[in-house]
Amino acid sequence: MEETGNGTEPFISGHHEAEICYGGEADLHKHYTGCKKNPGHVNFIPVNDFNLDHLPSSYHDVIILEVIKALSALTVLIKVKYTSLERPKSVPCFSGQYPFYNTRGSDVLRTGTGRVCEVVKCTESDNKGTCPCGKCQHSDTPSKVWGEVRVLTATHVVFDESEARQTRCVVGFDDNKSPGVSLDGWGVEGMPHIEGDWCMFTCVSCDLELVDELDKMCRHFEGLCRKVEDKYMGFYDVDKLTVIVSHPHGCPKQVSVGQWTHIHERRGWYKYTYTTCTCPGSSGALVYIVGYVGWLSRPHSGSNSEGNYSGEDVLY
């Protein structure tokens, strides 16, 4: 079915923005310094430096700064070390071959970004056994209490369960002095949403302090989104302020600010095109539109001749 921009313009298929590293993690810094899309990355702000002055003057509002800081706390670096044999050769939303079709079955590393959007604590009463994380799998005393951490990203970053089982999410990689904490990937929710380009997958951890903190931050972020929506709903399609927190090139977390430019509809769901800066490694990051419906999310997907674009809206 044809997708339209603002009701009339067709959606243009583009290229993904996951970062692929044939030489492993050692490639990441080289990709960052040699980046051709955004040389110098001048429009990316390190998360610890971000403040109100980086927002348009009409949005110098502490509540907007708070919601971006909360989003930053939930943003994770995704490292995937396997490519599923089930990846298709081509799909309408990407030009050429579907991302990583040529590396199927390999352990070539790729990185992307995701957002923690739900946390469920499992206990003995749930009858799920013991914690399945890597640490507990190699322990004589695996934890009987653990957390399932659900992460939203792009489908082309994490395609199915075989890839999720070879995925690590890094929480809190805010700068090179803070390497963050890793969560083990475990499974995916439902079938791949290929054209919508969004995936919900589950990580597991017996680090209960981290699990509780992420659960608390999810609730805090949701509450802040509702407050921003109530205050700025009438302006989301006027100023079109669009913010992305991502891990460009698999490097420390960065914030970028811009505007959405087009809306494209497919069967009642929407994806956006925007000027907000992204790079390889930004795929899967939440595209936060200030004042838009807070319970709808959309992951960054790729770039085309119109600019950068998202996957479709998700009910998370």
PDB file of N, CA and C in Angstrom, residues 35-86:
ATOM      1  N   CYS A  35      33.589   9.670  10.127  1.00  0.00           N
ATOM      2  CA  CYS A  35      32.185   9.785   9.701  1.00  0.00           C
ATOM      3  C   CYS A  35      32.034  10.799   8.560  1.00  0.00           C
ATOM      4  N   LYS A  36      31.367  10.386   7.480  1.00  0.00           N
ATOM      5  CA  LYS A  36      31.137  11.274   6.344  1.00  0.00           C
ATOM      6  C   LYS A  36      29.780  11.963   6.407  1.00  0.00           C
ATOM      7  N   LYS A  37      28.843  11.404   7.163  1.00  0.00           N
ATOM      8  CA  LYS A  37      27.514  12.014   7.234  1.00  0.00           C
ATOM      9  C   LYS A  37      27.525  13.284   8.083  1.00  0.00           C
ATOM     10  N   ASN A  38      28.186  13.229   9.236  1.00  0.00           N
ATOM     11  CA  ASN A  38      28.252  14.381  10.144  1.00  0.00           C
ATOM     12  C   ASN A  38      29.691  14.581  10.623  1.00  0.00           C
ATOM     13  N   PRO A  39      30.590  15.031   9.756  1.00  0.00           N
ATOM     14  CA  PRO A  39      31.986  15.217  10.166  1.00  0.00           C
ATOM     15  C   PRO A  39      32.095  16.129  11.384  1.00  0.00           C
ATOM     16  N   GLY A  40      32.798  15.662  12.399  1.00  0.00           N
ATOM     17  CA  GLY A  40      32.968  16.442  13.614  1.00  0.00           C
ATOM     18  C   GLY A  40      31.798  16.333  14.585  1.00  0.00           C
ATOM     19  N   HIS A  41      30.635  15.874  14.126  1.00  0.00           N
ATOM     20  CA  HIS A  41      29.454  15.669  14.982  1.00  0.00           C
ATOM     21  C   HIS A  41      29.109  16.909  15.805  1.00  0.00           C
ATOM     22  N   VAL A  42      29.164  18.076  15.148  1.00  0.00           N
ATOM     23  CA  VAL A  42      28.955  19.333  15.868  1.00  0.00           C
ATOM     24  C   VAL A  42      27.519  19.512  16.348  1.00  0.00           C
ATOM     25  N   ASN A  43      26.566  18.802  15.746  1.00  0.00           N
ATOM     26  CA  ASN A  43      25.170  18.946  16.158  1.00  0.00           C
ATOM     27  C   ASN A  43      24.717  17.847  17.115  1.00  0.00           C
ATOM     28  N   PHE A  44      25.680  17.117  17.645  1.00  0.00           N
ATOM     29  CA  PHE A  44      25.406  16.139  18.696  1.00  0.00           C
ATOM     30  C   PHE A  44      25.949  16.688  20.012  1.00  0.00           C
ATOM     31  N   ILE A  45      25.127  16.649  21.056  1.00  0.00           N
ATOM     32  CA  ILE A  45      25.533  17.171  22.366  1.00  0.00           C
ATOM     33  C   ILE A  45      25.704  16.009  23.337  1.00  0.00           C
ATOM     34  N   PRO A  46      26.886  15.846  23.943  1.00  0.00           N
ATOM     35  CA  PRO A  46      27.048  14.800  24.956  1.00  0.00           C
ATOM     36  C   PRO A  46      25.962  14.927  26.023  1.00  0.00           C
ATOM     37  N   VAL A  47      25.398  13.806  26.426  1.00  0.00           N
ATOM     38  CA  VAL A  47      24.225  13.847  27.302  1.00  0.00           C
ATOM     39  C   VAL A  47      24.500  14.597  28.601  1.00  0.00           C
ATOM     40  N   ASN A  48      25.704  14.505  29.127  1.00  0.00           N
ATOM     41  CA  ASN A  48      26.007  15.179  30.394  1.00  0.00           C
ATOM     42  C   ASN A  48      26.140  16.694  30.243  1.00  0.00           C
ATOM     43  N   ASP A  49      26.284  17.170  29.003  1.00  0.00           N
ATOM     44  CA  ASP A  49      26.415  18.612  28.753  1.00  0.00           C
ATOM     45  C   ASP A  49      25.098  19.256  28.341  1.00  0.00           C
ATOM     46  N   PHE A  50      24.076  18.454  28.057  1.00  0.00           N
ATOM     47  CA  PHE A  50      22.834  18.990  27.512  1.00  0.00           C
ATOM     48  C   PHE A  50      22.112  19.848  28.535  1.00  0.00           C
ATOM     49  N   ASN A  51      21.663  21.060  28.093  1.00  0.00           N
ATOM     50  CA  ASN A  51      20.940  21.964  28.982  1.00  0.00           C
ATOM     51  C   ASN A  51      19.910  22.760  28.182  1.00  0.00           C
ATOM     52  N   LEU A  52      19.191  23.638  28.838  1.00  0.00           N
ATOM     53  CA  LEU A  52      18.113  24.391  28.198  1.00  0.00           C
ATOM     54  C   LEU A  52      18.595  25.229  27.021  1.00  0.00           C
ATOM     55  N   ASP A  53      19.848  25.675  27.060  1.00  0.00           N
ATOM     56  CA  ASP A  53      20.358  26.518  25.976  1.00  0.00           C
ATOM     57  C   ASP A  53      20.452  25.765  24.650  1.00  0.00           C
ATOM     58  N   HIS A  54      20.381  24.450  24.693  1.00  0.00           N
ATOM     59  CA  HIS A  54      20.423  23.661  23.463  1.00  0.00           C
ATOM     60  C   HIS A  54      19.045  23.514  22.830  1.00  0.00           C
ATOM     61  N   LEU A  55      18.014  24.021  23.510  1.00  0.00           N
ATOM     62  CA  LEU A  55      16.650  23.976  22.991  1.00  0.00           C
ATOM     63  C   LEU A  55      16.253  25.342  22.434  1.00  0.00           C
ATOM     64  N   PRO A  56      15.288  25.398  21.511  1.00  0.00           N
ATOM     65  CA  PRO A  56      14.786  26.698  21.055  1.00  0.00           C
ATOM     66  C   PRO A  56      14.295  27.523  22.238  1.00  0.00           C
ATOM     67  N   SER A  57      14.422  28.838  22.144  1.00  0.00           N
ATOM     68  CA  SER A  57      14.103  29.713  23.281  1.00  0.00           C
ATOM     69  C   SER A  57      12.674  29.532  23.780  1.00  0.00           C
ATOM     70  N   SER A  58      11.738  29.221  22.899  1.00  0.00           N
ATOM     71  CA  SER A  58      10.345  29.046  23.315  1.00  0.00           C
ATOM     72  C   SER A  58      10.129  27.760  24.097  1.00  0.00           C
ATOM     73  N   TYR A  59      11.174  26.919  24.167  1.00  0.00           N
ATOM     74  CA  TYR A  59      11.071  25.658  24.912  1.00  0.00           C
ATOM     75  C   TYR A  59      12.063  25.605  26.076  1.00  0.00           C
ATOM     76  N   HIS A  60      12.442  26.775  26.569  1.00  0.00           N
ATOM     77  CA  HIS A  60      13.304  26.809  27.739  1.00  0.00           C
ATOM     78  C   HIS A  60      12.452  26.550  28.979  1.00  0.00           C
ATOM     79  N   ASP A  61      12.065  25.296  29.110  1.00  0.00           N
ATOM     80  CA  ASP A  61      11.139  24.857  30.137  1.00  0.00           C
ATOM     81  C   ASP A  61      11.774  23.667  30.859  1.00  0.00           C
ATOM     82  N   VAL A  62      11.869  23.748  32.173  1.00  0.00           N
ATOM     83  CA  VAL A  62      12.530  22.698  32.954  1.00  0.00           C
ATOM     84  C   VAL A  62      11.888  21.334  32.721  1.00  0.00           C
ATOM     85  N   ILE A  63      10.576  21.290  32.530  1.00  0.00           N
ATOM     86  CA  ILE A  63       9.914  19.996  32.350  1.00  0.00           C
ATOM     87  C   ILE A  63      10.363  19.305  31.058  1.00  0.00           C
ATOM     88  N   ILE A  64      10.673  20.090  30.015  1.00  0.00           N
ATOM     89  CA  ILE A  64      11.178  19.486  28.780  1.00  0.00           C
ATOM     90  C   ILE A  64      12.596  18.967  28.995  1.00  0.00           C
ATOM     91  N   LEU A  65      13.406  19.724  29.725  1.00  0.00           N
ATOM     92  CA  LEU A  65      14.749  19.249  30.044  1.00  0.00           C
ATOM     93  C   LEU A  65      14.664  17.958  30.858  1.00  0.00           C
ATOM     94  N   GLU A  66      13.725  17.889  31.797  1.00  0.00           N
ATOM     95  CA  GLU A  66      13.567  16.696  32.631  1.00  0.00           C
ATOM     96  C   GLU A  66      13.170  15.483  31.803  1.00  0.00           C
ATOM     97  N   VAL A  67      12.261  15.662  30.857  1.00  0.00           N
ATOM     98  CA  VAL A  67      11.819  14.513  30.064  1.00  0.00           C
ATOM     99  C   VAL A  67      12.941  14.018  29.159  1.00  0.00           C
ATOM    100  N   ILE A  68      13.782  14.915  28.654  1.00  0.00           N
ATOM    101  CA  ILE A  68      14.919  14.500  27.829  1.00  0.00           C
ATOM    102  C   ILE A  68      15.962  13.777  28.689  1.00  0.00           C
ATOM    103  N   LYS A  69      16.177  14.262  29.914  1.00  0.00           N
ATOM    104  CA  LYS A  69      17.106  13.585  30.824  1.00  0.00           C
ATOM    105  C   LYS A  69      16.591  12.196  31.187  1.00  0.00           C
ATOM    106  N   ALA A  70      15.271  12.077  31.398  1.00  0.00           N
ATOM    107  CA  ALA A  70      14.687  10.769  31.712  1.00  0.00           C
ATOM    108  C   ALA A  70      14.801   9.828  30.519  1.00  0.00           C
ATOM    109  N   LEU A  71      14.548  10.348  29.318  1.00  0.00           N
ATOM    110  CA  LEU A  71      14.725   9.547  28.112  1.00  0.00           C
ATOM    111  C   LEU A  71      16.173   9.078  27.996  1.00  0.00           C
ATOM    112  N   SER A  72      17.108   9.959  28.306  1.00  0.00           N
ATOM    113  CA  SER A  72      18.528   9.598  28.239  1.00  0.00           C
ATOM    114  C   SER A  72      18.845   8.435  29.172  1.00  0.00           C
ATOM    115  N   ALA A  73      18.253   8.463  30.365  1.00  0.00           N
ATOM    116  CA  ALA A  73      18.514   7.397  31.341  1.00  0.00           C
ATOM    117  C   ALA A  73      17.999   6.048  30.862  1.00  0.00           C
ATOM    118  N   LEU A  74      16.987   6.057  29.986  1.00  0.00           N
ATOM    119  CA  LEU A  74      16.393   4.816  29.479  1.00  0.00           C
ATOM    120  C   LEU A  74      16.976   4.394  28.131  1.00  0.00           C
ATOM    121  N   THR A  75      17.829   5.220  27.553  1.00  0.00           N
ATOM    122  CA  THR A  75      18.429   4.924  26.254  1.00  0.00           C
ATOM    123  C   THR A  75      19.618   3.985  26.426  1.00  0.00           C
ATOM    124  N   VAL A  76      19.674   2.937  25.601  1.00  0.00           N
ATOM    125  CA  VAL A  76      20.720   1.927  25.734  1.00  0.00           C
ATOM    126  C   VAL A  76      21.464   1.731  24.415  1.00  0.00           C
ATOM    127  N   LEU A  77      22.720   1.370  24.545  1.00  0.00           N
ATOM    128  CA  LEU A  77      23.522   0.939  23.401  1.00  0.00           C
ATOM    129  C   LEU A  77      23.244  -0.540  23.159  1.00  0.00           C
ATOM    130  N   ILE A  78      22.963  -0.907  21.913  1.00  0.00           N
ATOM    131  CA  ILE A  78      22.690  -2.296  21.564  1.00  0.00           C
ATOM    132  C   ILE A  78      23.846  -2.856  20.752  1.00  0.00           C
ATOM    133  N   LYS A  79      24.358  -4.012  21.182  1.00  0.00           N
ATOM    134  CA  LYS A  79      25.422  -4.711  20.468  1.00  0.00           C
ATOM    135  C   LYS A  79      24.899  -6.087  20.063  1.00  0.00           C
ATOM    136  N   VAL A  80      24.843  -6.333  18.768  1.00  0.00           N
ATOM    137  CA  VAL A  80      24.320  -7.595  18.247  1.00  0.00           C
ATOM    138  C   VAL A  80      25.457  -8.364  17.578  1.00  0.00           C
ATOM    139  N   LYS A  81      25.633  -9.618  17.970  1.00  0.00           N
ATOM    140  CA  LYS A  81      26.777 -10.399  17.480  1.00  0.00           C
ATOM    141  C   LYS A  81      26.359 -11.612  16.653  1.00  0.00           C
ATOM    142  N   TYR A  82      25.173 -11.552  16.058  1.00  0.00           N
ATOM    143  CA  TYR A  82      24.731 -12.626  15.185  1.00  0.00           C
ATOM    144  C   TYR A  82      23.704 -12.062  14.218  1.00  0.00           C
ATOM    145  N   THR A  83      23.672 -12.602  12.994  1.00  0.00           N
ATOM    146  CA  THR A  83      22.678 -12.198  12.005  1.00  0.00           C
ATOM    147  C   THR A  83      21.823 -13.399  11.629  1.00  0.00           C
ATOM    148  N   SER A  84      20.533 -13.261  11.790  1.00  0.00           N
ATOM    149  CA  SER A  84      19.593 -14.353  11.578  1.00  0.00           C
ATOM    150  C   SER A  84      19.571 -14.839  10.129  1.00  0.00           C
ATOM    151  N   LEU A  85      19.406 -16.147   9.985  1.00  0.00           N
ATOM    152  CA  LEU A  85      19.239 -16.745   8.659  1.00  0.00           C
ATOM    153  C   LEU A  85      17.878 -16.422   8.064  1.00  0.00           C
ATOM    154  N   GLU A  86      16.964 -15.899   8.895  1.00  0.00           N
ATOM    155  CA  GLU A  86      15.598 -15.617   8.453  1.00  0.00           C
ATOM    156  C   GLU A  86      15.422 -14.223   7.858  1.00  0.00           C
TER     157      GLU A  86
END
